[in-house]
Amino acid sequence: MLLAAVDERMADVSIFSPASPQAGWIVDLAILTLAIIGIIFLVVEGILFYSIWKFRRRKNETAGEPAQVYGSEPIEIAWTAAPTMIVFFLVLVTTRTLWEVEAAPVTPREGDQSLFVTVVGHQWWWEYRYDNYDGRQLGFVTANELHIPTGDDGVPRPVHLTLQSGDVCHSFWVPRLGGKVDLIPGRTNLLSFETTQPGLYLGQCAEYCGDQHANMMLRVVAEPPAEFETWLENQAKDAVDDPAVAEGKATFLANSCVNCHRIAGTAAKGIAAPDLTHLMSRETLASGQVPNTRSNLRKWVHDPQSIKPGVLMPAFGLSEQEENQIVEYLRTLK
Ligand code: CUA
């Protein structure tokens, strides 16, 4: 049921159904540009086909070149000036859109209703460091599913992303929310957008970044402010410590899992891989690749390569019992 709903929404990654003002400006520019080049196409093809028809060889004509015409100043001026003016116009409107869409650096303020998140691109997943919301310092980290608040009652709730990379170039692109912005090693880029429509927005890493580039999916969950607050509160907590899965926790902490993964409130403090503190609050695993079900999680722990070939996590050759314990432990991390 849930998955059917997800599949349905998956269809819409079109830039032509914008859900933010920023994406709207980009569509306007795209339509204007398409209209202009459409007209040019029709004019050029029209003249071409007219000439082919009008100056075709007639029955009683002999073969050979027709009379050659050289040099017409007015025509040369016209076909130089017109394209120059068209290009200049396109440069102007594109620059205006760039100005509109370009995120200016914003500093968090008390009561600004704005969300600040640092996004770090990794091969092949997304790290989200929640920095600030409505002037409150946050300081938790999550992965692959970005939650944002929607604006309502005339209150906009802007989202400001600081984009960085942990390894190679990636590109953050959620077509219905905004334009593509690259995540470049050693550089910081900014992206801002806001939406009033709750829902799931899908996107995709848009810069080739290695084997699993195509499976570096983006999922943005936009939810009404109250729901978003509930989500925030839960994410900011330490991990659930359920005594029923104490064995699984011990197994997790005794293995190499802790070198890369973090589970807040435990000794697992790795930062090279997704933070697992609230793993079960996410709908998917492996950056949107498979639904987050017990069997997929089991498969992942057993051999991540079988789901995402090339992923940096190897199969650790744990015993079946250890794998089951770890999975049961992870399943409690709501
Ligand atoms: Cu990350 Cu392509």
Short mmCIF file of C-alpha atoms and ligand atoms in Angstrom, two decimals:
data_model
loop_
_atom_site.label_atom_id
_atom_site.label_comp_id
_atom_site.label_asym_id
_atom_site.label_seq_id
_atom_site.Cartn_x
_atom_site.Cartn_y
_atom_site.Cartn_z
CA MET A 1 0.00 0.00 0.00
CA LEU A 2 2.70 2.38 1.12
CA LEU A 3 4.93 1.31 -1.73
CA ALA A 4 2.19 1.68 -4.30
CA ALA A 5 1.75 5.24 -3.12
CA VAL A 6 5.49 5.84 -3.36
CA ASP A 7 5.61 4.46 -6.90
CA GLU A 8 2.80 6.72 -7.95
CA ARG A 9 4.56 9.80 -6.68
CA MET A 10 7.82 8.63 -8.17
CA ALA A 11 6.49 9.40 -11.59
CA ASP A 12 6.65 13.12 -11.00
CA VAL A 13 10.18 14.40 -11.32
CA SER A 14 9.28 16.79 -14.11
CA ILE A 15 10.67 20.30 -14.13
CA PHE A 16 7.30 21.27 -15.64
CA SER A 17 5.44 20.77 -12.35
CA PRO A 18 7.33 23.10 -10.04
CA ALA A 19 6.48 23.08 -6.34
CA SER A 20 8.64 26.03 -5.31
CA PRO A 21 8.98 29.60 -6.60
CA GLN A 22 12.61 28.85 -7.52
CA ALA A 23 11.64 25.86 -9.68
CA GLY A 24 8.84 28.00 -11.13
CA TRP A 25 11.25 30.67 -12.35
CA ILE A 26 13.38 28.00 -13.99
CA VAL A 27 10.34 26.57 -15.82
CA ASP A 28 9.32 30.05 -17.01
CA LEU A 29 12.78 30.54 -18.46
CA ALA A 30 12.75 27.08 -20.05
CA ILE A 31 9.36 27.73 -21.71
CA LEU A 32 10.42 31.15 -22.98
CA THR A 33 13.64 29.71 -24.41
CA LEU A 34 11.80 26.77 -25.99
CA ALA A 35 9.27 29.17 -27.54
CA ILE A 36 12.01 31.34 -29.06
CA ILE A 37 13.98 28.43 -30.47
CA GLY A 38 10.71 26.88 -31.65
CA ILE A 39 9.95 30.00 -33.69
CA ILE A 40 13.50 30.06 -35.10
CA PHE A 41 13.16 26.40 -36.02
CA LEU A 42 9.88 27.00 -37.84
CA VAL A 43 11.25 30.03 -39.73
CA VAL A 44 14.44 28.25 -40.82
CA GLU A 45 12.70 25.03 -41.81
CA GLY A 46 9.94 27.04 -43.51
CA ILE A 47 12.43 28.92 -45.70
CA LEU A 48 14.29 25.69 -46.41
CA PHE A 49 11.21 23.79 -47.56
CA TYR A 50 9.88 26.79 -49.48
CA SER A 51 13.21 27.05 -51.35
CA ILE A 52 13.34 23.35 -52.09
CA TRP A 53 9.85 23.49 -53.55
CA LYS A 54 10.06 26.85 -55.30
CA PHE A 55 13.47 26.35 -56.91
CA ARG A 56 13.17 22.67 -57.77
CA ARG A 57 14.38 21.65 -61.19
CA ARG A 58 11.61 21.91 -63.78
CA LYS A 59 11.04 19.44 -66.63
CA ASN A 60 12.46 21.47 -69.49
CA GLU A 61 15.41 22.90 -67.51
CA THR A 62 18.92 21.76 -68.22
CA ALA A 63 21.24 20.61 -65.47
CA GLY A 64 23.91 22.97 -64.15
CA GLU A 65 24.35 25.64 -61.56
CA PRO A 66 21.73 28.37 -61.30
CA ALA A 67 22.80 32.01 -61.46
CA GLN A 68 25.07 32.84 -58.51
CA VAL A 69 24.35 35.89 -56.39
CA TYR A 70 27.12 37.49 -54.34
CA GLY A 71 26.98 40.05 -51.61
CA SER A 72 23.90 41.73 -50.28
CA GLU A 73 24.76 44.13 -47.51
CA PRO A 74 21.23 44.51 -46.09
CA ILE A 75 20.77 40.72 -45.87
CA GLU A 76 24.17 40.23 -44.23
CA ILE A 77 23.47 42.92 -41.68
CA ALA A 78 20.06 41.43 -40.98
CA TRP A 79 21.27 37.88 -40.42
CA THR A 80 24.08 39.05 -38.18
CA ALA A 81 22.08 41.54 -36.17
CA ALA A 82 18.95 39.43 -35.60
CA PRO A 83 20.71 36.37 -34.06
CA THR A 84 22.93 38.69 -31.99
CA MET A 85 19.87 40.39 -30.56
CA ILE A 86 18.17 37.07 -29.86
CA VAL A 87 21.26 35.71 -28.07
CA PHE A 88 21.61 38.93 -26.12
CA PHE A 89 17.97 38.73 -25.04
CA LEU A 90 18.42 35.10 -23.92
CA VAL A 91 21.55 36.08 -21.95
CA LEU A 92 19.58 38.82 -20.19
CA VAL A 93 16.61 36.67 -19.21
CA THR A 94 18.91 33.83 -18.13
CA THR A 95 20.94 36.23 -15.99
CA ARG A 96 17.76 37.52 -14.39
CA THR A 97 16.66 33.96 -13.53
CA LEU A 98 20.12 33.16 -12.16
CA TRP A 99 19.86 36.21 -9.91
CA GLU A 100 16.42 35.15 -8.73
CA VAL A 101 17.41 31.55 -8.06
CA GLU A 102 20.90 32.18 -6.71
CA ALA A 103 20.98 31.62 -2.96
CA ALA A 104 22.49 34.49 -1.04
CA PRO A 105 24.29 33.46 2.14
CA VAL A 106 21.79 33.77 5.00
CA THR A 107 22.59 33.67 8.71
CA PRO A 108 20.16 31.95 11.07
CA ARG A 109 18.15 34.33 13.25
CA GLU A 110 15.76 33.86 16.12
CA GLY A 111 12.28 33.14 14.77
CA ASP A 112 13.32 33.14 11.10
CA GLN A 113 11.20 30.01 10.32
CA SER A 114 14.13 28.83 8.21
CA LEU A 115 15.83 25.48 8.06
CA PHE A 116 19.61 25.23 7.57
CA VAL A 117 21.09 21.91 6.56
CA THR A 118 24.61 21.04 5.46
CA VAL A 119 24.47 18.43 2.71
CA VAL A 120 27.56 16.31 2.14
CA GLY A 121 27.69 14.16 -0.98
CA HIS A 122 29.39 10.77 -0.60
CA GLN A 123 29.89 7.82 -2.92
CA TRP A 124 26.92 6.99 -3.03
CA TRP A 125 24.73 8.51 -0.39
CA TRP A 126 23.72 11.83 1.08
CA GLU A 127 24.67 13.05 4.53
CA TYR A 128 22.37 15.66 6.08
CA ARG A 129 23.68 17.67 9.01
CA TYR A 130 20.81 19.56 10.54
CA ASP A 131 22.30 22.85 11.71
CA ASN A 132 19.51 25.21 12.60
CA TYR A 133 15.73 25.65 12.50
CA ASP A 134 13.84 28.79 13.43
CA GLY A 135 16.95 30.13 15.14
CA ARG A 136 17.43 26.95 17.21
CA GLN A 137 20.70 25.09 17.01
CA LEU A 138 20.08 21.44 16.03
CA GLY A 139 23.24 19.41 15.57
CA PHE A 140 22.04 15.93 14.58
CA VAL A 141 22.98 14.04 11.46
CA THR A 142 20.88 11.83 9.23
CA ALA A 143 21.17 10.34 5.78
CA ASN A 144 19.45 9.99 2.42
CA GLU A 145 16.02 11.33 3.33
CA LEU A 146 15.80 15.07 3.79
CA HIS A 147 12.83 16.31 5.81
CA ILE A 148 11.76 19.92 5.37
CA PRO A 149 8.87 22.00 6.71
CA THR A 150 6.28 23.46 4.35
CA GLY A 151 5.16 27.07 4.51
CA ASP A 152 1.51 27.67 5.43
CA ASP A 153 -0.85 30.51 6.38
CA GLY A 154 1.30 32.90 4.41
CA VAL A 155 4.38 32.02 6.48
CA PRO A 156 7.19 30.94 4.16
CA ARG A 157 9.62 28.39 5.56
CA PRO A 158 12.77 28.64 3.47
CA VAL A 159 15.27 25.82 3.32
CA HIS A 160 18.92 26.80 3.01
CA LEU A 161 21.28 24.05 1.98
CA THR A 162 25.05 24.29 2.28
CA LEU A 163 26.45 21.83 -0.24
CA GLN A 164 29.80 20.10 0.20
CA SER A 165 31.44 16.91 -0.92
CA GLY A 166 33.26 14.22 1.03
CA ASP A 167 34.97 12.74 -2.02
CA VAL A 168 34.22 13.51 -5.68
CA CYS A 169 31.83 15.88 -7.46
CA HIS A 170 28.13 15.22 -7.02
CA SER A 171 25.11 17.32 -7.91
CA PHE A 172 21.97 17.94 -5.87
CA TRP A 173 18.92 17.98 -8.10
CA VAL A 174 15.31 17.76 -7.03
CA PRO A 175 13.61 19.10 -10.17
CA ARG A 176 10.33 20.20 -8.58
CA LEU A 177 12.09 22.19 -5.87
CA GLY A 178 15.04 23.86 -7.54
CA GLY A 179 17.86 23.82 -10.04
CA LYS A 180 20.92 21.60 -10.05
CA VAL A 181 23.75 22.66 -7.78
CA ASP A 182 27.04 20.80 -7.66
CA LEU A 183 28.78 19.51 -4.55
CA ILE A 184 32.47 20.03 -5.19
CA PRO A 185 35.40 18.87 -3.03
CA GLY A 186 37.04 21.82 -1.28
CA ARG A 187 34.22 24.20 -2.14
CA THR A 188 30.94 25.23 -0.59
CA ASN A 189 27.85 25.94 -2.68
CA LEU A 190 24.47 27.17 -1.56
CA LEU A 191 20.94 26.26 -2.60
CA SER A 192 17.72 27.70 -1.23
CA PHE A 193 14.09 26.84 -1.91
CA GLU A 194 10.76 26.74 -0.17
CA THR A 195 7.48 25.00 -0.80
CA THR A 196 3.92 25.10 0.50
CA GLN A 197 3.01 21.65 -0.85
CA PRO A 198 3.58 18.71 1.50
CA GLY A 199 4.69 15.51 -0.15
CA LEU A 200 7.59 13.43 -1.29
CA TYR A 201 9.94 15.03 -3.81
CA LEU A 202 12.34 12.84 -5.66
CA GLY A 203 15.62 13.68 -7.25
CA GLN A 204 18.86 12.23 -8.36
CA CYS A 205 22.57 12.94 -8.15
CA ALA A 206 23.13 14.78 -11.41
CA GLU A 207 26.91 14.59 -11.78
CA TYR A 208 28.62 11.33 -12.69
CA CYS A 209 30.38 10.18 -9.50
CA GLY A 210 31.28 6.53 -10.03
CA ASP A 211 29.73 3.07 -10.27
CA GLN A 212 26.53 3.76 -8.35
CA HIS A 213 25.93 7.33 -9.50
CA ALA A 214 22.60 6.29 -11.01
CA ASN A 215 21.51 4.88 -7.65
CA MET A 216 22.31 7.98 -5.63
CA MET A 217 18.69 8.98 -5.26
CA LEU A 218 17.37 12.02 -3.45
CA ARG A 219 14.23 11.95 -1.34
CA VAL A 220 12.86 15.13 0.15
CA VAL A 221 9.90 14.82 2.52
CA ALA A 222 8.07 18.12 2.87
CA GLU A 223 5.70 18.09 5.82
CA PRO A 224 3.50 20.60 7.66
CA PRO A 225 5.40 22.46 10.45
CA ALA A 226 3.82 20.47 13.30
CA GLU A 227 4.77 17.12 11.79
CA PHE A 228 8.19 18.44 10.95
CA GLU A 229 8.70 19.50 14.59
CA THR A 230 7.76 16.00 15.75
CA TRP A 231 10.26 14.53 13.33
CA LEU A 232 12.95 16.99 14.49
CA GLU A 233 12.38 16.14 18.14
CA ASN A 234 12.73 12.45 17.49
CA GLN A 235 15.84 12.82 15.34
CA ALA A 236 17.55 14.95 17.98
CA LYS A 237 17.18 12.16 20.57
CA ASP A 238 19.76 9.48 21.23
CA ALA A 239 19.01 6.04 19.86
CA VAL A 240 16.41 3.83 21.50
CA ASP A 241 18.09 1.44 23.95
CA ASP A 242 15.85 -1.62 24.00
CA PRO A 243 17.09 -4.29 26.44
CA ALA A 244 15.33 -6.95 24.33
CA VAL A 245 18.01 -6.53 21.65
CA ALA A 246 20.99 -6.07 23.97
CA GLU A 247 22.81 -8.97 22.29
CA GLY A 248 22.41 -7.42 18.88
CA LYS A 249 23.70 -4.11 20.17
CA ALA A 250 26.73 -5.80 21.71
CA THR A 251 27.42 -7.61 18.43
CA PHE A 252 27.12 -4.38 16.49
CA LEU A 253 29.49 -2.57 18.84
CA ALA A 254 31.98 -5.46 18.82
CA ASN A 255 32.31 -5.47 15.04
CA SER A 256 33.76 -3.12 12.44
CA CYS A 257 30.32 -1.49 12.00
CA VAL A 258 31.38 1.17 14.54
CA ASN A 259 34.34 2.32 12.44
CA CYS A 260 32.01 3.84 9.87
CA HIS A 261 28.54 4.16 11.40
CA ARG A 262 27.34 6.30 14.24
CA ILE A 263 24.50 5.51 16.62
CA ALA A 264 24.03 8.42 19.00
CA GLY A 265 24.15 7.40 22.65
CA THR A 266 26.40 4.39 21.99
CA ALA A 267 30.11 3.88 21.42
CA ALA A 268 29.51 3.75 17.66
CA LYS A 269 30.90 7.06 16.45
CA GLY A 270 31.96 6.43 12.86
CA ILE A 271 31.24 9.19 10.40
CA ALA A 272 32.31 7.62 7.11
CA ALA A 273 28.92 6.02 6.48
CA PRO A 274 25.27 6.90 7.12
CA ASP A 275 24.27 7.72 10.70
CA LEU A 276 22.03 4.90 11.92
CA THR A 277 20.62 6.52 15.07
CA HIS A 278 17.10 6.64 13.62
CA LEU A 279 17.49 4.22 10.73
CA MET A 280 13.91 2.98 11.05
CA SER A 281 12.50 6.44 10.52
CA ARG A 282 13.65 6.18 6.90
CA GLU A 283 11.51 4.61 4.19
CA THR A 284 14.37 3.32 2.09
CA LEU A 285 17.87 1.90 2.34
CA ALA A 286 21.00 2.59 0.31
CA SER A 287 20.02 6.07 -0.83
CA GLY A 288 16.54 5.31 -2.02
CA GLN A 289 17.44 2.04 -3.68
CA VAL A 290 15.28 -0.48 -1.81
CA PRO A 291 12.40 -0.18 0.69
CA ASN A 292 13.56 -0.33 4.30
CA THR A 293 12.14 -3.75 5.18
CA ARG A 294 13.50 -6.45 7.46
CA SER A 295 14.44 -8.70 4.55
CA ASN A 296 16.24 -5.93 2.65
CA LEU A 297 18.09 -4.89 5.78
CA ARG A 298 19.07 -8.52 6.34
CA LYS A 299 20.28 -8.77 2.77
CA TRP A 300 22.23 -5.53 3.16
CA VAL A 301 23.96 -6.60 6.38
CA HIS A 302 24.79 -9.96 4.81
CA ASP A 303 26.20 -8.57 1.58
CA PRO A 304 25.71 -4.91 0.61
CA GLN A 305 27.27 -5.62 -2.78
CA SER A 306 24.26 -7.76 -3.72
CA ILE A 307 22.06 -4.63 -3.51
CA LYS A 308 24.52 -1.94 -4.54
CA PRO A 309 27.57 -3.31 -6.35
CA GLY A 310 30.66 -1.21 -5.70
CA VAL A 311 29.37 0.30 -2.46
CA LEU A 312 32.18 0.93 0.02
CA MET A 313 30.69 -1.40 2.64
CA PRO A 314 31.98 -4.94 2.16
CA ALA A 315 30.37 -8.20 3.27
CA PHE A 316 31.88 -8.90 6.67
CA GLY A 317 31.34 -12.65 6.73
CA LEU A 318 29.43 -12.56 10.01
CA SER A 319 27.70 -15.68 11.22
CA GLU A 320 24.00 -16.04 10.51
CA GLN A 321 23.27 -15.57 14.18
CA GLU A 322 25.31 -12.37 14.37
CA GLU A 323 23.61 -11.00 11.27
CA ASN A 324 20.17 -11.73 12.69
CA GLN A 325 21.05 -10.11 16.01
CA ILE A 326 22.38 -6.99 14.31
CA VAL A 327 19.29 -6.72 12.10
CA GLU A 328 16.95 -7.10 15.09
CA TYR A 329 18.91 -4.41 16.91
CA LEU A 330 18.82 -2.03 13.92
CA ARG A 331 15.07 -2.65 13.58
CA THR A 332 14.56 -0.99 16.98
CA LEU A 333 16.24 2.27 15.96
CA LYS A 334 13.05 4.20 15.33
CU1 CUA B 1 26.82 11.38 -6.72
CU2 CUA B 1 26.52 11.12 -9.04
#
